[in-house]
Structures are given as structure tokens and as C-alpha cells.
mmCIF file of N, CA, C and O in Angstrom:
data_model
loop_
_atom_site.group_PDB
_atom_site.id
_atom_site.type_symbol
_atom_site.label_atom_id
_atom_site.label_comp_id
_atom_site.label_asym_id
_atom_site.label_seq_id
_atom_site.Cartn_x
_atom_site.Cartn_y
_atom_site.Cartn_z
ATOM 1 N N UNK C 17 -15.990 0.099 -5.344
ATOM 2 C CA UNK C 17 -15.047 0.197 -6.446
ATOM 3 C C UNK C 17 -14.206 -1.076 -6.492
ATOM 4 O O UNK C 17 -13.805 -1.605 -5.471
ATOM 5 N N UNK C 18 -13.920 -1.526 -7.678
ATOM 6 C CA UNK C 18 -13.113 -2.735 -7.851
ATOM 7 C C UNK C 18 -11.720 -2.528 -7.280
ATOM 8 O O UNK C 18 -11.141 -1.460 -7.394
ATOM 9 N N UNK C 19 -11.182 -3.558 -6.671
ATOM 10 C CA UNK C 19 -9.847 -3.491 -6.127
ATOM 11 C C UNK C 19 -9.758 -2.973 -4.705
ATOM 12 O O UNK C 19 -8.680 -2.876 -4.152
ATOM 13 N N UNK C 20 -10.899 -2.609 -4.105
ATOM 14 C CA UNK C 20 -10.903 -2.122 -2.726
ATOM 15 C C UNK C 20 -11.432 -3.199 -1.793
ATOM 16 O O UNK C 20 -12.429 -3.854 -2.087
ATOM 17 N N UNK C 21 -10.749 -3.374 -0.667
ATOM 18 C CA UNK C 21 -11.157 -4.356 0.332
ATOM 19 C C UNK C 21 -11.231 -3.660 1.686
ATOM 20 O O UNK C 21 -10.257 -3.026 2.107
ATOM 21 N N UNK C 22 -12.381 -3.755 2.339
ATOM 22 C CA UNK C 22 -12.538 -3.190 3.686
ATOM 23 C C UNK C 22 -12.121 -4.243 4.710
ATOM 24 O O UNK C 22 -12.521 -5.407 4.598
ATOM 25 N N UNK C 23 -11.298 -3.824 5.683
ATOM 26 C CA UNK C 23 -10.863 -4.742 6.720
ATOM 27 C C UNK C 23 -11.043 -4.091 8.090
ATOM 28 O O UNK C 23 -11.145 -2.870 8.192
ATOM 29 N N UNK C 24 -11.097 -4.903 9.114
ATOM 30 C CA UNK C 24 -11.047 -4.431 10.493
ATOM 31 C C UNK C 24 -9.896 -5.147 11.171
ATOM 32 O O UNK C 24 -9.873 -6.376 11.229
ATOM 33 N N UNK C 25 -8.934 -4.370 11.638
ATOM 34 C CA UNK C 25 -7.789 -4.928 12.359
ATOM 35 C C UNK C 25 -8.155 -5.043 13.833
ATOM 36 O O UNK C 25 -8.712 -4.117 14.411
ATOM 37 N N UNK C 26 -7.863 -6.177 14.412
ATOM 38 C CA UNK C 26 -8.102 -6.428 15.833
ATOM 39 C C UNK C 26 -6.746 -6.558 16.516
ATOM 40 O O UNK C 26 -5.939 -7.405 16.133
ATOM 41 N N UNK C 27 -6.507 -5.717 17.502
ATOM 42 C CA UNK C 27 -5.243 -5.790 18.251
ATOM 43 C C UNK C 27 -5.537 -6.095 19.711
ATOM 44 O O UNK C 27 -6.392 -5.460 20.320
ATOM 45 N N UNK C 28 -4.826 -7.055 20.268
ATOM 46 C CA UNK C 28 -4.927 -7.413 21.678
ATOM 47 C C UNK C 28 -3.551 -7.172 22.295
ATOM 48 O O UNK C 28 -2.562 -7.746 21.865
ATOM 49 N N UNK C 29 -3.497 -6.298 23.305
ATOM 50 C CA UNK C 29 -2.241 -5.920 23.925
ATOM 51 C C UNK C 29 -1.975 -6.758 25.171
ATOM 52 O O UNK C 29 -2.868 -7.380 25.722
ATOM 53 N N UNK C 30 -0.713 -6.750 25.604
ATOM 54 C CA UNK C 30 -0.279 -7.561 26.745
ATOM 55 C C UNK C 30 -1.073 -7.239 28.009
ATOM 56 O O UNK C 30 -1.283 -8.112 28.848
ATOM 57 N N UNK C 31 -1.534 -5.988 28.145
ATOM 58 C CA UNK C 31 -2.293 -5.610 29.347
ATOM 59 C C UNK C 31 -3.767 -6.005 29.262
ATOM 60 O O UNK C 31 -4.546 -5.701 30.141
ATOM 61 N N UNK C 32 -4.146 -6.682 28.162
ATOM 62 C CA UNK C 32 -5.523 -7.139 27.995
ATOM 63 C C UNK C 32 -6.421 -6.158 27.260
ATOM 64 O O UNK C 32 -7.551 -6.487 26.915
ATOM 65 N N UNK C 33 -5.942 -4.954 26.994
ATOM 66 C CA UNK C 33 -6.755 -3.982 26.262
ATOM 67 C C UNK C 33 -6.818 -4.374 24.788
ATOM 68 O O UNK C 33 -5.962 -5.091 24.279
ATOM 69 N N UNK C 34 -7.863 -3.900 24.159
ATOM 70 C CA UNK C 34 -8.099 -4.215 22.745
ATOM 71 C C UNK C 34 -8.267 -2.933 21.955
ATOM 72 O O UNK C 34 -8.692 -1.914 22.488
ATOM 73 N N UNK C 35 -7.970 -3.032 20.679
ATOM 74 C CA UNK C 35 -8.127 -1.891 19.790
ATOM 75 C C UNK C 35 -8.607 -2.413 18.443
ATOM 76 O O UNK C 35 -8.109 -3.430 17.949
ATOM 77 N N UNK C 36 -9.577 -1.742 17.870
ATOM 78 C CA UNK C 36 -10.085 -2.081 16.542
ATOM 79 C C UNK C 36 -9.847 -0.893 15.625
ATOM 80 O O UNK C 36 -9.995 0.256 16.040
ATOM 81 N N UNK C 37 -9.486 -1.173 14.384
ATOM 82 C CA UNK C 37 -9.304 -0.103 13.413
ATOM 83 C C UNK C 37 -9.802 -0.569 12.054
ATOM 84 O O UNK C 37 -9.390 -1.614 11.559
ATOM 85 N N UNK C 38 -10.706 0.205 11.474
ATOM 86 C CA UNK C 38 -11.199 -0.078 10.134
ATOM 87 C C UNK C 38 -10.265 0.566 9.113
ATOM 88 O O UNK C 38 -9.736 1.658 9.338
ATOM 89 N N UNK C 39 -10.063 -0.122 8.008
ATOM 90 C CA UNK C 39 -9.199 0.391 6.950
ATOM 91 C C UNK C 39 -9.714 -0.110 5.605
ATOM 92 O O UNK C 39 -10.496 -1.061 5.546
ATOM 93 N N UNK C 40 -9.280 0.557 4.561
ATOM 94 C CA UNK C 40 -9.583 0.128 3.197
ATOM 95 C C UNK C 40 -8.251 -0.085 2.485
ATOM 96 O O UNK C 40 -7.414 0.812 2.455
ATOM 97 N N UNK C 41 -8.060 -1.278 1.959
ATOM 98 C CA UNK C 41 -6.869 -1.596 1.185
ATOM 99 C C UNK C 41 -7.199 -1.455 -0.298
ATOM 100 O O UNK C 41 -8.256 -1.896 -0.745
ATOM 101 N N UNK C 42 -6.295 -0.830 -1.038
ATOM 102 C CA UNK C 42 -6.492 -0.651 -2.476
ATOM 103 C C UNK C 42 -5.495 -1.534 -3.219
ATOM 104 O O UNK C 42 -4.290 -1.414 -3.023
ATOM 105 N N UNK C 43 -6.006 -2.430 -4.019
ATOM 106 C CA UNK C 43 -5.164 -3.321 -4.818
ATOM 107 C C UNK C 43 -5.160 -2.815 -6.252
ATOM 108 O O UNK C 43 -6.189 -2.786 -6.911
ATOM 109 N N UNK C 44 -3.976 -2.373 -6.701
ATOM 110 C CA UNK C 44 -3.826 -1.834 -8.053
ATOM 111 C C UNK C 44 -2.618 -2.501 -8.711
ATOM 112 O O UNK C 44 -1.669 -2.863 -8.037
ATOM 113 N N UNK C 45 -2.656 -2.572 -10.007
ATOM 114 C CA UNK C 45 -1.475 -3.032 -10.733
ATOM 115 C C UNK C 45 -0.418 -1.927 -10.682
ATOM 116 O O UNK C 45 -0.722 -0.755 -10.397
ATOM 117 N N UNK C 46 0.813 -2.300 -10.949
ATOM 118 C CA UNK C 46 1.877 -1.284 -10.979
ATOM 119 C C UNK C 46 1.537 -0.183 -11.980
ATOM 120 O O UNK C 46 1.726 1.005 -11.697
ATOM 121 N N UNK C 47 1.014 -0.550 -13.128
ATOM 122 C CA UNK C 47 0.738 0.444 -14.181
ATOM 123 C C UNK C 47 -0.432 1.332 -13.810
ATOM 124 O O UNK C 47 -0.422 2.525 -14.107
ATOM 125 N N UNK C 48 -1.422 0.797 -13.154
ATOM 126 C CA UNK C 48 -2.548 1.621 -12.680
ATOM 127 C C UNK C 48 -2.058 2.596 -11.608
ATOM 128 O O UNK C 48 -2.427 3.772 -11.608
ATOM 129 N N UNK C 49 -1.210 2.120 -10.702
ATOM 130 C CA UNK C 49 -0.669 2.969 -9.651
ATOM 131 C C UNK C 49 0.180 4.090 -10.243
ATOM 132 O O UNK C 49 0.050 5.258 -9.859
ATOM 133 N N UNK C 50 1.031 3.752 -11.204
ATOM 134 C CA UNK C 50 1.843 4.779 -11.869
ATOM 135 C C UNK C 50 0.950 5.843 -12.524
ATOM 136 O O UNK C 50 1.220 7.036 -12.415
ATOM 137 N N UNK C 51 -0.102 5.396 -13.194
ATOM 138 C CA UNK C 51 -1.023 6.327 -13.849
ATOM 139 C C UNK C 51 -1.752 7.214 -12.853
ATOM 140 O O UNK C 51 -1.903 8.421 -13.077
ATOM 141 N N UNK C 52 -2.206 6.644 -11.745
ATOM 142 C CA UNK C 52 -2.896 7.429 -10.710
ATOM 143 C C UNK C 52 -1.964 8.483 -10.115
ATOM 144 O O UNK C 52 -2.372 9.620 -9.862
ATOM 145 N N UNK C 53 -0.701 8.104 -9.874
ATOM 146 C CA UNK C 53 0.254 9.058 -9.309
ATOM 147 C C UNK C 53 0.590 10.163 -10.306
ATOM 148 O O UNK C 53 0.685 11.341 -9.934
ATOM 149 N N UNK C 54 0.745 9.806 -11.564
ATOM 150 C CA UNK C 54 0.994 10.800 -12.600
ATOM 151 C C UNK C 54 -0.173 11.785 -12.691
ATOM 152 O O UNK C 54 0.024 13.004 -12.754
ATOM 153 N N UNK C 55 -1.394 11.270 -12.645
ATOM 154 C CA UNK C 55 -2.587 12.121 -12.695
ATOM 155 C C UNK C 55 -2.665 13.056 -11.493
ATOM 156 O O UNK C 55 -3.238 14.141 -11.575
ATOM 157 N N UNK C 56 -2.050 12.643 -10.369
ATOM 158 C CA UNK C 56 -2.038 13.471 -9.161
ATOM 159 C C UNK C 56 -0.859 14.452 -9.159
ATOM 160 O O UNK C 56 -0.657 15.175 -8.183
ATOM 161 N N UNK C 57 -0.086 14.476 -10.241
ATOM 162 C CA UNK C 57 1.009 15.417 -10.356
ATOM 163 C C UNK C 57 2.323 14.943 -9.770
ATOM 164 O O UNK C 57 3.218 15.745 -9.508
ATOM 165 N N UNK C 58 2.467 13.639 -9.576
ATOM 166 C CA UNK C 58 3.699 13.091 -9.017
ATOM 167 C C UNK C 58 4.526 12.419 -10.108
ATOM 168 O O UNK C 58 3.981 11.824 -11.041
ATOM 169 N N UNK C 59 5.848 12.505 -9.975
ATOM 170 C CA UNK C 59 6.771 11.813 -10.867
ATOM 171 C C UNK C 59 7.272 10.575 -10.136
ATOM 172 O O UNK C 59 7.806 10.681 -9.028
ATOM 173 N N UNK C 60 7.102 9.414 -10.729
ATOM 174 C CA UNK C 60 7.528 8.158 -10.099
ATOM 175 C C UNK C 60 9.002 7.920 -10.424
ATOM 176 O O UNK C 60 9.387 7.808 -11.584
ATOM 177 N N UNK C 61 9.822 7.861 -9.364
ATOM 178 C CA UNK C 61 11.254 7.587 -9.525
ATOM 179 C C UNK C 61 11.525 6.089 -9.604
ATOM 180 O O UNK C 61 12.393 5.653 -10.353
ATOM 181 N N UNK C 62 10.798 5.305 -8.808
ATOM 182 C CA UNK C 62 11.004 3.853 -8.794
ATOM 183 C C UNK C 62 9.805 3.175 -8.157
ATOM 184 O O UNK C 62 9.120 3.758 -7.318
ATOM 185 N N UNK C 63 9.563 1.941 -8.578
ATOM 186 C CA UNK C 63 8.568 1.076 -7.937
ATOM 187 C C UNK C 63 9.300 -0.204 -7.560
ATOM 188 O O UNK C 63 9.919 -0.851 -8.415
ATOM 189 N N UNK C 64 9.257 -0.542 -6.285
ATOM 190 C CA UNK C 64 9.964 -1.707 -5.756
ATOM 191 C C UNK C 64 8.958 -2.762 -5.315
ATOM 192 O O UNK C 64 7.809 -2.446 -5.008
ATOM 193 N N UNK C 65 9.414 -3.988 -5.232
ATOM 194 C CA UNK C 65 8.537 -5.081 -4.838
ATOM 195 C C UNK C 65 8.608 -5.444 -3.368
ATOM 196 O O UNK C 65 7.903 -6.344 -2.924
ATOM 197 N N UNK C 66 9.455 -4.770 -2.622
ATOM 198 C CA UNK C 66 9.583 -5.066 -1.196
ATOM 199 C C UNK C 66 10.377 -3.991 -0.498
ATOM 200 O O UNK C 66 11.025 -3.150 -1.132
ATOM 201 N N UNK C 67 10.348 -4.012 0.809
ATOM 202 C CA UNK C 67 10.970 -2.972 1.634
ATOM 203 C C UNK C 67 12.489 -3.023 1.597
ATOM 204 O O UNK C 67 13.160 -2.092 2.039
ATOM 205 N N UNK C 68 13.072 -4.085 1.059
ATOM 206 C CA UNK C 68 14.533 -4.177 0.939
ATOM 207 C C UNK C 68 15.004 -3.846 -0.475
ATOM 208 O O UNK C 68 16.142 -4.130 -0.837
ATOM 209 N N UNK C 69 14.123 -3.290 -1.294
ATOM 210 C CA UNK C 69 14.489 -2.875 -2.644
ATOM 211 C C UNK C 69 14.390 -3.945 -3.702
ATOM 212 O O UNK C 69 14.891 -3.776 -4.810
ATOM 213 N N UNK C 70 13.709 -5.058 -3.396
ATOM 214 C CA UNK C 70 13.564 -6.134 -4.375
ATOM 215 C C UNK C 70 12.761 -5.643 -5.588
ATOM 216 O O UNK C 70 11.933 -4.756 -5.475
ATOM 217 N N UNK C 71 12.989 -6.259 -6.751
ATOM 218 C CA UNK C 71 12.180 -5.923 -7.923
ATOM 219 C C UNK C 71 10.726 -6.354 -7.717
ATOM 220 O O UNK C 71 10.448 -7.271 -6.934
ATOM 221 N N UNK C 72 9.830 -5.698 -8.414
ATOM 222 C CA UNK C 72 8.412 -6.056 -8.338
ATOM 223 C C UNK C 72 8.257 -7.527 -8.707
ATOM 224 O O UNK C 72 8.843 -8.006 -9.676
ATOM 225 N N UNK C 73 7.492 -8.253 -7.898
ATOM 226 C CA UNK C 73 7.264 -9.667 -8.122
ATOM 227 C C UNK C 73 8.198 -10.577 -7.338
ATOM 228 O O UNK C 73 8.000 -11.777 -7.285
ATOM 229 N N UNK C 74 9.216 -9.996 -6.690
ATOM 230 C CA UNK C 74 10.174 -10.820 -5.950
ATOM 231 C C UNK C 74 10.274 -10.440 -4.482
ATOM 232 O O UNK C 74 11.111 -10.945 -3.766
ATOM 233 N N UNK C 75 9.442 -9.544 -4.023
ATOM 234 C CA UNK C 75 9.561 -9.082 -2.645
ATOM 235 C C UNK C 75 8.399 -9.526 -1.786
ATOM 236 O O UNK C 75 7.965 -10.668 -1.851
ATOM 237 N N UNK C 76 7.881 -8.589 -1.041
ATOM 238 C CA UNK C 76 6.831 -8.859 -0.054
ATOM 239 C C UNK C 76 5.432 -8.784 -0.651
ATOM 240 O O UNK C 76 4.465 -8.639 0.084
ATOM 241 N N UNK C 77 5.325 -8.871 -1.964
ATOM 242 C CA UNK C 77 4.029 -8.768 -2.650
ATOM 243 C C UNK C 77 3.364 -7.421 -2.389
ATOM 244 O O UNK C 77 2.158 -7.314 -2.293
ATOM 245 N N UNK C 78 4.192 -6.396 -2.248
ATOM 246 C CA UNK C 78 3.712 -5.030 -2.089
ATOM 247 C C UNK C 78 4.374 -4.174 -3.155
ATOM 248 O O UNK C 78 5.418 -4.538 -3.708
ATOM 249 N N UNK C 79 3.773 -3.031 -3.436
ATOM 250 C CA UNK C 79 4.395 -2.069 -4.329
ATOM 251 C C UNK C 79 4.859 -0.889 -3.476
ATOM 252 O O UNK C 79 4.046 -0.190 -2.882
ATOM 253 N N UNK C 80 6.167 -0.700 -3.407
ATOM 254 C CA UNK C 80 6.760 0.399 -2.672
ATOM 255 C C UNK C 80 7.149 1.448 -3.694
ATOM 256 O O UNK C 80 7.949 1.172 -4.597
ATOM 257 N N UNK C 81 6.584 2.648 -3.578
ATOM 258 C CA UNK C 81 6.774 3.681 -4.589
ATOM 259 C C UNK C 81 7.635 4.815 -4.048
ATOM 260 O O UNK C 81 7.389 5.311 -2.947
ATOM 261 N N UNK C 82 8.626 5.183 -4.834
ATOM 262 C CA UNK C 82 9.420 6.390 -4.559
ATOM 263 C C UNK C 82 9.011 7.410 -5.607
ATOM 264 O O UNK C 82 9.145 7.164 -6.808
ATOM 265 N N UNK C 83 8.466 8.540 -5.148
ATOM 266 C CA UNK C 83 7.946 9.541 -6.087
ATOM 267 C C UNK C 83 8.144 10.936 -5.503
ATOM 268 O O UNK C 83 8.358 11.099 -4.304
ATOM 269 N N UNK C 84 8.060 11.934 -6.372
ATOM 270 C CA UNK C 84 8.165 13.329 -5.927
ATOM 271 C C UNK C 84 7.314 14.224 -6.825
ATOM 272 O O UNK C 84 6.905 13.819 -7.910
ATOM 273 N N UNK C 85 7.088 15.440 -6.334
ATOM 274 C CA UNK C 85 6.355 16.449 -7.134
ATOM 275 C C UNK C 85 7.296 17.172 -8.038
ATOM 276 O O UNK C 85 8.419 17.385 -7.788
#
């Protein structure tokens, strides 16, 4: 599906042990994300651009969503 990226995270700990974890990242526009959440029965209260409450486009290049049922 478009917008999905498969990654494998590699972690090396101080004791020399290692851990691998596969994940899928979903890249969506703010409007696509709002629509997907609405379709899932959620009401979006706010979409932020970073963990400190920055507006979209001015933060950590992430979409932080506050939503409820």
C-alpha cells in the first residue's frame, strides 16, 4: 500500500546484547489521517506538529493527534 514503509530497528545495549524489531510506518497527510480516524468513529480534537504542541509543519515532522470516541 502506498505510504507504508517497512523498517527493522537494530538496538545494541551496553551489555552487548542486541534486539531487532520489525515495524511498519504509515505516512499520511493530515487530511487523510483525519478522514481515517473519522471513519473509525473517532472525533479529532487537535492535530499538532510536535510533542511540545507546535503547529503542523513547525515541529518534529510528526502528526500528534488528540482524539476521542
